[in-house]
Short mmCIF file of C-alpha atoms in Angstrom, two decimals:
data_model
loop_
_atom_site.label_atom_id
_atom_site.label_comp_id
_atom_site.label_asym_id
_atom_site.label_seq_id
_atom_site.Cartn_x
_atom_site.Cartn_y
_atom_site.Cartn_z
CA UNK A 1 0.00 0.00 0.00
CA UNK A 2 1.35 3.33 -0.74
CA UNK A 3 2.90 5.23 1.88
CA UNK A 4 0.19 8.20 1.92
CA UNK A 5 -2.67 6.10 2.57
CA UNK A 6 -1.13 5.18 6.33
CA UNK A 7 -3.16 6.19 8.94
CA UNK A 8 -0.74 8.65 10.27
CA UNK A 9 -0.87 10.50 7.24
CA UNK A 10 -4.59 10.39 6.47
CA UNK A 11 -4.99 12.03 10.00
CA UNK A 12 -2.10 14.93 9.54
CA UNK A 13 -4.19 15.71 6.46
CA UNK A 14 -6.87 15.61 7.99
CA UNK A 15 -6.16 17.25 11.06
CA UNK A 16 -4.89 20.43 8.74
CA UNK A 17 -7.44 20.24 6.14
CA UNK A 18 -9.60 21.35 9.48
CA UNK A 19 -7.41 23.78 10.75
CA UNK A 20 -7.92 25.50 7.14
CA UNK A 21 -11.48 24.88 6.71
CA UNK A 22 -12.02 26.28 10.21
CA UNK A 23 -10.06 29.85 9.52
CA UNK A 24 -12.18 33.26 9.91
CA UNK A 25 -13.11 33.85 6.79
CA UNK A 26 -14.86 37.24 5.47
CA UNK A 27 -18.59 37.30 4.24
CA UNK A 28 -18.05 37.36 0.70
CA UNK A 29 -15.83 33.89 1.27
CA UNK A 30 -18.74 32.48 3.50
CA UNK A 31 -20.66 33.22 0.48
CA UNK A 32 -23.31 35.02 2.57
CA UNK A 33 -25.03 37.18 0.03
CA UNK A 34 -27.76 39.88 -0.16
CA UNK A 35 -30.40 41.05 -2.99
CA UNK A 36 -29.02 43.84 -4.28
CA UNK A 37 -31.82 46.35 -6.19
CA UNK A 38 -31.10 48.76 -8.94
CA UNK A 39 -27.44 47.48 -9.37
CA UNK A 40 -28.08 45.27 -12.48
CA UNK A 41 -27.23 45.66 -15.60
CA UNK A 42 -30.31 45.41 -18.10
CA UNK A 43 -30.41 40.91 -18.64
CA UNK A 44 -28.46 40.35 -15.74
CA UNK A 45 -30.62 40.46 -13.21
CA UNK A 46 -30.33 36.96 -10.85
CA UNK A 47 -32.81 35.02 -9.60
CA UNK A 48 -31.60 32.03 -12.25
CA UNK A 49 -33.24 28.85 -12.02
CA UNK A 50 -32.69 27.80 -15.10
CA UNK A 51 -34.12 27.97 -18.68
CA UNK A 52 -38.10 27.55 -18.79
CA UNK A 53 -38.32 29.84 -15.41
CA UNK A 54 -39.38 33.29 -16.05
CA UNK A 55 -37.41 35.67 -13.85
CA UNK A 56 -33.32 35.43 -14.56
CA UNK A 57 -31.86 37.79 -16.98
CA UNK A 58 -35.88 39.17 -18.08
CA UNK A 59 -34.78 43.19 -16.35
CA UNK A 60 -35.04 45.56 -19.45
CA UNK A 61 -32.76 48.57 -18.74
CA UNK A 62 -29.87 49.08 -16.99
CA UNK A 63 -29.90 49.83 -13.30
CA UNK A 64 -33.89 48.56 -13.00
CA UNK A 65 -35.13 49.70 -9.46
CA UNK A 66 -37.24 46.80 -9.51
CA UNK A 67 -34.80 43.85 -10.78
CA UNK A 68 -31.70 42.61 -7.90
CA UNK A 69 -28.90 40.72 -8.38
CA UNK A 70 -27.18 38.57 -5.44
CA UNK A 71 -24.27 40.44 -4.22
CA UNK A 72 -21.27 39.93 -1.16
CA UNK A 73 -23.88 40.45 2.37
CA UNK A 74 -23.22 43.93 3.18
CA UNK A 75 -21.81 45.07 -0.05
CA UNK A 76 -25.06 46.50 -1.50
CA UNK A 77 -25.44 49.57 -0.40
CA UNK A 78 -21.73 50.51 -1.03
CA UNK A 79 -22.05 49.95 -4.84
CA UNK A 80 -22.71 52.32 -7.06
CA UNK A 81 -26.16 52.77 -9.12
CA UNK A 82 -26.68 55.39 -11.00
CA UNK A 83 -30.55 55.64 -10.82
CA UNK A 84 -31.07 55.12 -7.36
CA UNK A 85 -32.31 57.82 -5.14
CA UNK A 86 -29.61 57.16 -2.47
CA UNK A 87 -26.80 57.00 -5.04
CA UNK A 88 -26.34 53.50 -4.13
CA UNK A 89 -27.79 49.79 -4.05
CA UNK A 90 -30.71 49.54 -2.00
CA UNK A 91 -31.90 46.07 -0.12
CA UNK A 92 -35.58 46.72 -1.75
CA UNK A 93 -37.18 47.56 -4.64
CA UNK A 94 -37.31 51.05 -5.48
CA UNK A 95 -38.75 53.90 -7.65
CA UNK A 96 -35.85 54.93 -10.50
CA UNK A 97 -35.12 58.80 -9.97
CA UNK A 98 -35.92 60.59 -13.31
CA UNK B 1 -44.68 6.63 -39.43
CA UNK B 2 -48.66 7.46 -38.45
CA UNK B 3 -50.75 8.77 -35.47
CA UNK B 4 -48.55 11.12 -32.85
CA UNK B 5 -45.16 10.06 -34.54
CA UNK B 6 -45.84 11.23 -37.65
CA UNK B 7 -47.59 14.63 -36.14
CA UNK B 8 -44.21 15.13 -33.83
CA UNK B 9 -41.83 14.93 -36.56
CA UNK B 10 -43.46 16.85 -38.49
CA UNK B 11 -43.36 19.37 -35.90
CA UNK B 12 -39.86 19.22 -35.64
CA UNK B 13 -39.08 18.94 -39.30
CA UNK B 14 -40.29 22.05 -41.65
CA UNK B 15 -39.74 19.59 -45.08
CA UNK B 16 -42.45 17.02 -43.55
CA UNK B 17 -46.24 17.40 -44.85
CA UNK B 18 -48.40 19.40 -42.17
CA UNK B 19 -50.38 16.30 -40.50
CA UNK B 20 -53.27 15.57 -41.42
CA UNK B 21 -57.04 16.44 -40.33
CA UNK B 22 -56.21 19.91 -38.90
CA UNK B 23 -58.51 22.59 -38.49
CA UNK B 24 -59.28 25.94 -37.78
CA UNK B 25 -61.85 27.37 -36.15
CA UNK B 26 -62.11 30.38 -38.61
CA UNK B 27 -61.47 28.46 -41.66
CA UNK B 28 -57.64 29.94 -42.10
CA UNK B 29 -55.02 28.02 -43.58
CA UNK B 30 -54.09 25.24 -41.21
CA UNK B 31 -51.01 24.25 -42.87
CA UNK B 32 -49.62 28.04 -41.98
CA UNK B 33 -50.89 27.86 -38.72
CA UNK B 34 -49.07 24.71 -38.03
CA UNK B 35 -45.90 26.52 -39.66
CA UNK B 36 -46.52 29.13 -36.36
CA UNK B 37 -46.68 26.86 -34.23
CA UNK B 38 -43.62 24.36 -34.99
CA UNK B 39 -41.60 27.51 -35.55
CA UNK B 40 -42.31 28.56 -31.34
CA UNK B 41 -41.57 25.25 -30.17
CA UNK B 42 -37.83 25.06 -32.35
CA UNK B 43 -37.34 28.94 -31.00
CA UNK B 44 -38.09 28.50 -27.18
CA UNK B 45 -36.18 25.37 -27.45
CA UNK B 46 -32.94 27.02 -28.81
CA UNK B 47 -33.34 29.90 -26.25
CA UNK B 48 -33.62 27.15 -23.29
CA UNK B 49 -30.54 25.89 -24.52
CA UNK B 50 -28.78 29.29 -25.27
CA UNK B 51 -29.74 30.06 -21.02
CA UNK B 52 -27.77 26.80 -20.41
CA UNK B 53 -25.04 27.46 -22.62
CA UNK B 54 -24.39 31.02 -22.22
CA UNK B 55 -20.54 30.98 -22.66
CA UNK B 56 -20.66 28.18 -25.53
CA UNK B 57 -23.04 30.78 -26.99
CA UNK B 58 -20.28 33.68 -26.08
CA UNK B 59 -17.58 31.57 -27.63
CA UNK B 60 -18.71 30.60 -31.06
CA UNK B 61 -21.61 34.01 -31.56
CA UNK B 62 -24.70 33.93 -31.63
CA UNK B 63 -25.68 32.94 -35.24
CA UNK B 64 -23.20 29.73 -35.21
CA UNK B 65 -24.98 28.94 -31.71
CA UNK B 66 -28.29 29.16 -33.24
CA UNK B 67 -27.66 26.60 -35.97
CA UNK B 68 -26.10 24.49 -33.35
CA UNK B 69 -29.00 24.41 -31.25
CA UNK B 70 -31.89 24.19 -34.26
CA UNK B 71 -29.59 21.44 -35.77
CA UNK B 72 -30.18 19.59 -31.72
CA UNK B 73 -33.39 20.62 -31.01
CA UNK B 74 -34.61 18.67 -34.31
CA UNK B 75 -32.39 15.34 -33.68
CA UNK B 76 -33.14 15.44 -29.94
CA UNK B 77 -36.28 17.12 -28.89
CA UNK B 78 -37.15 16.73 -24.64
CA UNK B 79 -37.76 13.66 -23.12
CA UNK B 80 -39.12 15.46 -20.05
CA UNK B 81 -41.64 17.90 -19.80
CA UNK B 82 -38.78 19.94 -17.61
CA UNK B 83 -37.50 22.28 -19.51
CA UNK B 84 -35.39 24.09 -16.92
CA UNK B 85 -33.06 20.32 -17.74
CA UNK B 86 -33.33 20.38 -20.93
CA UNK B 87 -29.76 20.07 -22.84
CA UNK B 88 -28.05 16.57 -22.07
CA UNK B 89 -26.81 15.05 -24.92
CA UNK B 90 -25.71 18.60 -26.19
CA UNK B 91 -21.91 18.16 -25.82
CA UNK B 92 -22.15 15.06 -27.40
CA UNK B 93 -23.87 15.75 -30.21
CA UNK B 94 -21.86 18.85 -30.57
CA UNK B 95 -18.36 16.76 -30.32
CA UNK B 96 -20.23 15.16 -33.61
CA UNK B 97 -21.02 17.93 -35.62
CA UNK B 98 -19.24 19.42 -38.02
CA UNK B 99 -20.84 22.90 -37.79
CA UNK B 100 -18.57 22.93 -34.35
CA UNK B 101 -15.91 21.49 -35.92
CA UNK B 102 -13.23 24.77 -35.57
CA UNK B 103 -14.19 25.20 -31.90
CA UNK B 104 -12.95 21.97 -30.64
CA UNK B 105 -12.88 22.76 -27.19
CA UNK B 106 -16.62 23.53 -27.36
CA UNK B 107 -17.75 20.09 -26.72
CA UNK B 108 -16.20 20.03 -23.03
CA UNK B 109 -17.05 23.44 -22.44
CA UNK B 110 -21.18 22.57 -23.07
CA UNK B 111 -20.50 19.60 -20.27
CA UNK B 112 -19.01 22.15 -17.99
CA UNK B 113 -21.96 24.31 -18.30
CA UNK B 114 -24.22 21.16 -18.06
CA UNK B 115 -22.32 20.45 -14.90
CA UNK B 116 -23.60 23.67 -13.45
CA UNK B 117 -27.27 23.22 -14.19
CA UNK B 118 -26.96 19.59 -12.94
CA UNK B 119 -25.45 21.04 -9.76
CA UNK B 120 -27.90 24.08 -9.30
CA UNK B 121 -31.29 21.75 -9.36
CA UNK B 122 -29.25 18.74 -7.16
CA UNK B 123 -30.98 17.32 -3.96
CA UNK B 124 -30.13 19.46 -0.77
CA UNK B 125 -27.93 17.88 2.13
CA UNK B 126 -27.24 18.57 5.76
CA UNK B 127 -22.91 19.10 5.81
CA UNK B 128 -21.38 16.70 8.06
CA UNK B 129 -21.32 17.69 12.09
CA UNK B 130 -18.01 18.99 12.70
CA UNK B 131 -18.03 16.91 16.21
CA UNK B 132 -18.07 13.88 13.90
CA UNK B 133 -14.77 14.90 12.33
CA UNK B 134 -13.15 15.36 15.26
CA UNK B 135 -14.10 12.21 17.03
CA UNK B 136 -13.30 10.10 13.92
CA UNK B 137 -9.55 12.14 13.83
CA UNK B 138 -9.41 11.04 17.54
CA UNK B 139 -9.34 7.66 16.34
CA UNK B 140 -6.90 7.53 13.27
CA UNK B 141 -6.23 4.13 13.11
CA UNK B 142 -10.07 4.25 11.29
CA UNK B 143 -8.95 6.96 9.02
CA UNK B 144 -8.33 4.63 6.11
CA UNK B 145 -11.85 2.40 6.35
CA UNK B 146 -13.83 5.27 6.47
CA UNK B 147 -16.58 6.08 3.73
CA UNK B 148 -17.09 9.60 2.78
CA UNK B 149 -20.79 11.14 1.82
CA UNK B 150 -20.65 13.67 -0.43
CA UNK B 151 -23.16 16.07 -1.38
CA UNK B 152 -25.15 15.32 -4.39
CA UNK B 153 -24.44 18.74 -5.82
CA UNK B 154 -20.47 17.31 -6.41
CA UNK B 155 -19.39 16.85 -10.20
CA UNK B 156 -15.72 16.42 -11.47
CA UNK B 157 -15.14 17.68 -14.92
CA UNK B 158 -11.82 17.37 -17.22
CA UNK B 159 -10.55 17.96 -20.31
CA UNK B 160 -7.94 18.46 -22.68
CA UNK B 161 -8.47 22.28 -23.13
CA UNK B 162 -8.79 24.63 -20.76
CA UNK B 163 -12.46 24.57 -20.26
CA UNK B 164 -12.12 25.99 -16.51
CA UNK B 165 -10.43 29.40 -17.53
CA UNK B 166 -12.57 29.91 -20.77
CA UNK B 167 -15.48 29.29 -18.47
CA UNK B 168 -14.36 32.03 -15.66
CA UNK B 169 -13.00 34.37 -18.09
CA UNK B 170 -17.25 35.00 -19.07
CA UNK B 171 -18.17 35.43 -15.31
CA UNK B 172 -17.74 38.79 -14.47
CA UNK B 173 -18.07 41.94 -16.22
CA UNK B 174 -14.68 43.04 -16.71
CA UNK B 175 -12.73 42.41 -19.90
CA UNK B 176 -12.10 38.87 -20.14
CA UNK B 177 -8.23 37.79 -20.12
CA UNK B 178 -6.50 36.66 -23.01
CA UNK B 179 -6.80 32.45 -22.38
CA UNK B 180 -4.56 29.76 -23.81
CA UNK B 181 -7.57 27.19 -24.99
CA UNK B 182 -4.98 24.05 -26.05
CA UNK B 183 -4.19 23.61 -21.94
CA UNK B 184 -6.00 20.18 -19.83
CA UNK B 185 -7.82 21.41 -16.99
CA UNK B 186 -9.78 19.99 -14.26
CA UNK B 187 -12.46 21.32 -11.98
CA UNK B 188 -15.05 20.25 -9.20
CA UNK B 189 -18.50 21.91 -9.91
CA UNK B 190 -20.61 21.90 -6.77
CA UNK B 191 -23.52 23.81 -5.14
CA UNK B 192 -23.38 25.56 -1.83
CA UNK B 193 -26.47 27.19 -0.93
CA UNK B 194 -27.83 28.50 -3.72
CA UNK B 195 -24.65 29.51 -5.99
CA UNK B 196 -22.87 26.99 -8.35
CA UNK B 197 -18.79 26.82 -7.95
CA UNK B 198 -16.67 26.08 -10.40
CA UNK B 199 -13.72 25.29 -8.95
CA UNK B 200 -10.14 24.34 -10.42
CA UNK B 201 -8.70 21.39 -8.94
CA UNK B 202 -6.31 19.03 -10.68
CA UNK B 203 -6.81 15.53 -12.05
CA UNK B 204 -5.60 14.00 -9.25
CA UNK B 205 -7.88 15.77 -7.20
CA UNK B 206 -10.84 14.52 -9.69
CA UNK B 207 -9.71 11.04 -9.64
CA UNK B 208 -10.08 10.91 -5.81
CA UNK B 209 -13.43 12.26 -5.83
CA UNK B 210 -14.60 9.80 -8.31
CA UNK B 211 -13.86 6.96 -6.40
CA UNK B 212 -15.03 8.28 -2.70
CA UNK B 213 -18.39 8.93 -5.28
CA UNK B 214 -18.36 4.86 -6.02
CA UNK B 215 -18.37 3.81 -2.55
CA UNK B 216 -13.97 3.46 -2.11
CA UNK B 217 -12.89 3.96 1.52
CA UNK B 218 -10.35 7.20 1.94
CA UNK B 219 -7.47 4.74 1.97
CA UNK B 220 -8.22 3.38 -1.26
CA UNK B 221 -9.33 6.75 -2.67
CA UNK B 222 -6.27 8.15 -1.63
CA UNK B 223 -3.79 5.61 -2.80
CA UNK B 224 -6.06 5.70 -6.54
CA UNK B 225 -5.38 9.28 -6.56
CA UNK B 226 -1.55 8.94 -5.46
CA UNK B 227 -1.03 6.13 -7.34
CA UNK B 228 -2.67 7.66 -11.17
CA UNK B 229 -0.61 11.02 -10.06
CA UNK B 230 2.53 9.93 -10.30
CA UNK B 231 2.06 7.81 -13.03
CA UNK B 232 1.41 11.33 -15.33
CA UNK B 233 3.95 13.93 -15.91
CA UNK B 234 4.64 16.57 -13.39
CA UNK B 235 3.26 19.12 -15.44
CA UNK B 236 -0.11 17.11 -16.50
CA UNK B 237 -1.84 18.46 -13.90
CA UNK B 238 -2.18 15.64 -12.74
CA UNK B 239 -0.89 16.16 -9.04
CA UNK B 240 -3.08 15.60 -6.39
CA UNK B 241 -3.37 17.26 -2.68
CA UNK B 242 -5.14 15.23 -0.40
CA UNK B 243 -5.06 17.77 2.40
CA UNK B 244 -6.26 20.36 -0.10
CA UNK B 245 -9.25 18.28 -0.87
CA UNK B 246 -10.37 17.92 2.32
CA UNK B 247 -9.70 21.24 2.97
CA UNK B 248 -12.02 22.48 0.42
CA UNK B 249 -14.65 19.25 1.08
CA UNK B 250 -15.08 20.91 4.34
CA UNK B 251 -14.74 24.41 3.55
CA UNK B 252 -17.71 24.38 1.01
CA UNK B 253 -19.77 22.02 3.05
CA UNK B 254 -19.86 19.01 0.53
CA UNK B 255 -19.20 16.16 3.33
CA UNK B 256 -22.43 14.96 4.45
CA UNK B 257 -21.71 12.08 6.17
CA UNK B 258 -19.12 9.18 7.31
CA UNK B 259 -19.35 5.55 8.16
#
């Protein structure tokens, strides 16, 4: 049997793999994510379930205050959209500023 | 060919005879209406594939994609009434045709896309309890019989062009970089919550999951993996990092289970 698959070894790399698995990691690694409104460009709006389903990618205009995309928990409302009232991504729908 | 046979091909095939004993309820040409008809279900067909394919569609333009897809959807129509799955047999049929023929790497490519579909509608799992982990480590002389669950999300994908990079170089919005498409890669495509991740791993790497997915202990896995690794050349890409796996098992919550 090859050396790798002793015990001994099977339970350093385990033992690290765990240590590395377990390490802080930051929200966007976590993959904790938020709906993001008014960020989207026009067709890339989430919400993808596949072909056949009616929501994904159906946002007409860039920017739509009505269509999200999932984004990095906590990142929304730092990114920039250019029709938003606030400047910036909001966590619900909103009404595009003229 | 009679009956519903005859009426499906023809609805698949614009050079068959509209089927017989249609009418219309305002005494309009049935044979055009047909025509409408056949025409929607070859068009929402290619556009379920083009959502499924989006970067094969990126890759070779829109108009090749489209003759691609009308060329499938007429040799291969659904087999379920789920559309949101419909596209197996795509690669292959691709890897056949010779409309695909200067985009050779197009065939692995539609299986990596596949592979993310697959993954997005696969069964949910509970990950593993950490405690179990750490009381099987307590007891490493077990280490090698155990069985590892996986969750059902897991895929491996490989292939003699670099697939992988091609893939990730259509995920964002930025520019995409300038890829090298004559380069194997390897990836694991799994599902954690509700995003799809395409992640590079080498063939090594693949190998092991592959066998923990047909019931070998992690010994045996292990020594497979080894074992095919250093049979390759160095620079295959066929290495293979056990602790790395399991790193990344448990990081994206693919264990479920182990006896």
């Amino acid at each position: 049997m090859n050396h790798i698959t002793t015990a001994a070894a099977l339970a350093i790399a385990l033992g690290t793999a765990m240590t590395i698995a377990a390490a802080p990691t930051s929200a966007a690694d976590t993959g904790a994510k938020e709906k993001c409104f008014g960020v989207a460009l026009k067709g890339q709006n989430d919400c993808k379930a596949g072909p056949g389903t009616s929501c994904a990618g159906t946002s007409t205009k860039d920017y739509q205050g009505d269509a999200w995309k999932l984004v990095p928990a906590g990142s929304c409302e730092q990114t920039a959209a250019p029709k938003s009232p606030t400047g910036h991504g909001q966590l619900a729908a909103f009404k595009e500023k003229a | 060919m009679s009956g519903p046979a005859a009426w499906c091909a023809a609805l698949l095939d614009p050079d068959r005879e509209v089927p017989p004993g249609l009418s219309t309820w305002n005494g309009s040409d049935p044979a055009q209406r047909f025509t409408v008809y056949r025409n929607n279900v070859t068009v929402s067909l290619m556009e379920a594939l083009a959502e499924t394919f989006p970067v094969c569609q990126a890759m070779v333009g829109a108009p090749h994609f489209r003759d691609l897809a009308r060329a499938f959807v007429r040799r291969h129509p659904p087999r379920s009434p789920v559309l949101a799955r419909y596209g197996h047999g795509f690669a292959d049929f691709i890897a056949e045709c010779t409309l695909a023929a200067p985009w050779p790497y197009l065939p692995d490519l539609a299986r990596l896309e596949l592979a993310c579909l697959d993954a997005l509608h696969a069964a949910d799992a509970q990950p593993l309890d950490p405690d179990a982990l750490a009381a099987a480590l307590g007891r490493p002389e077990t280490l090698p019989s155990l069985r590892l669950g996986l969750h059902p999300s897991l895929a491996t994908l490989g292939s003699p062009y670099a697939v992988v990079s091609l893939w990730a170089a259509h995920q964002g919005d930025g520019p995409a970089p300038a890829v090298n498409p004559d380069r194997p890669e390897q990836a694991w495509v799994l599902r954690r919550g509700r995003a799809v991740l395409v992640l590079p791993m080498s063939g090594g790497d693949c190998r092991f999951v592959r066998a923990l997915q047909v019931g070998a202990t992690l010994g045996e896995a292990t020594a497979t993996a080894a074992a095919a690794a250093s049979d390759e050349d160095a620079d295959a890409a066929g290495g293979f990092d056990l602790t790395r796996c399991l790193a990344v098992l448990l990081r994206e919550q693919v264990l479920t289970g182990i006896t």
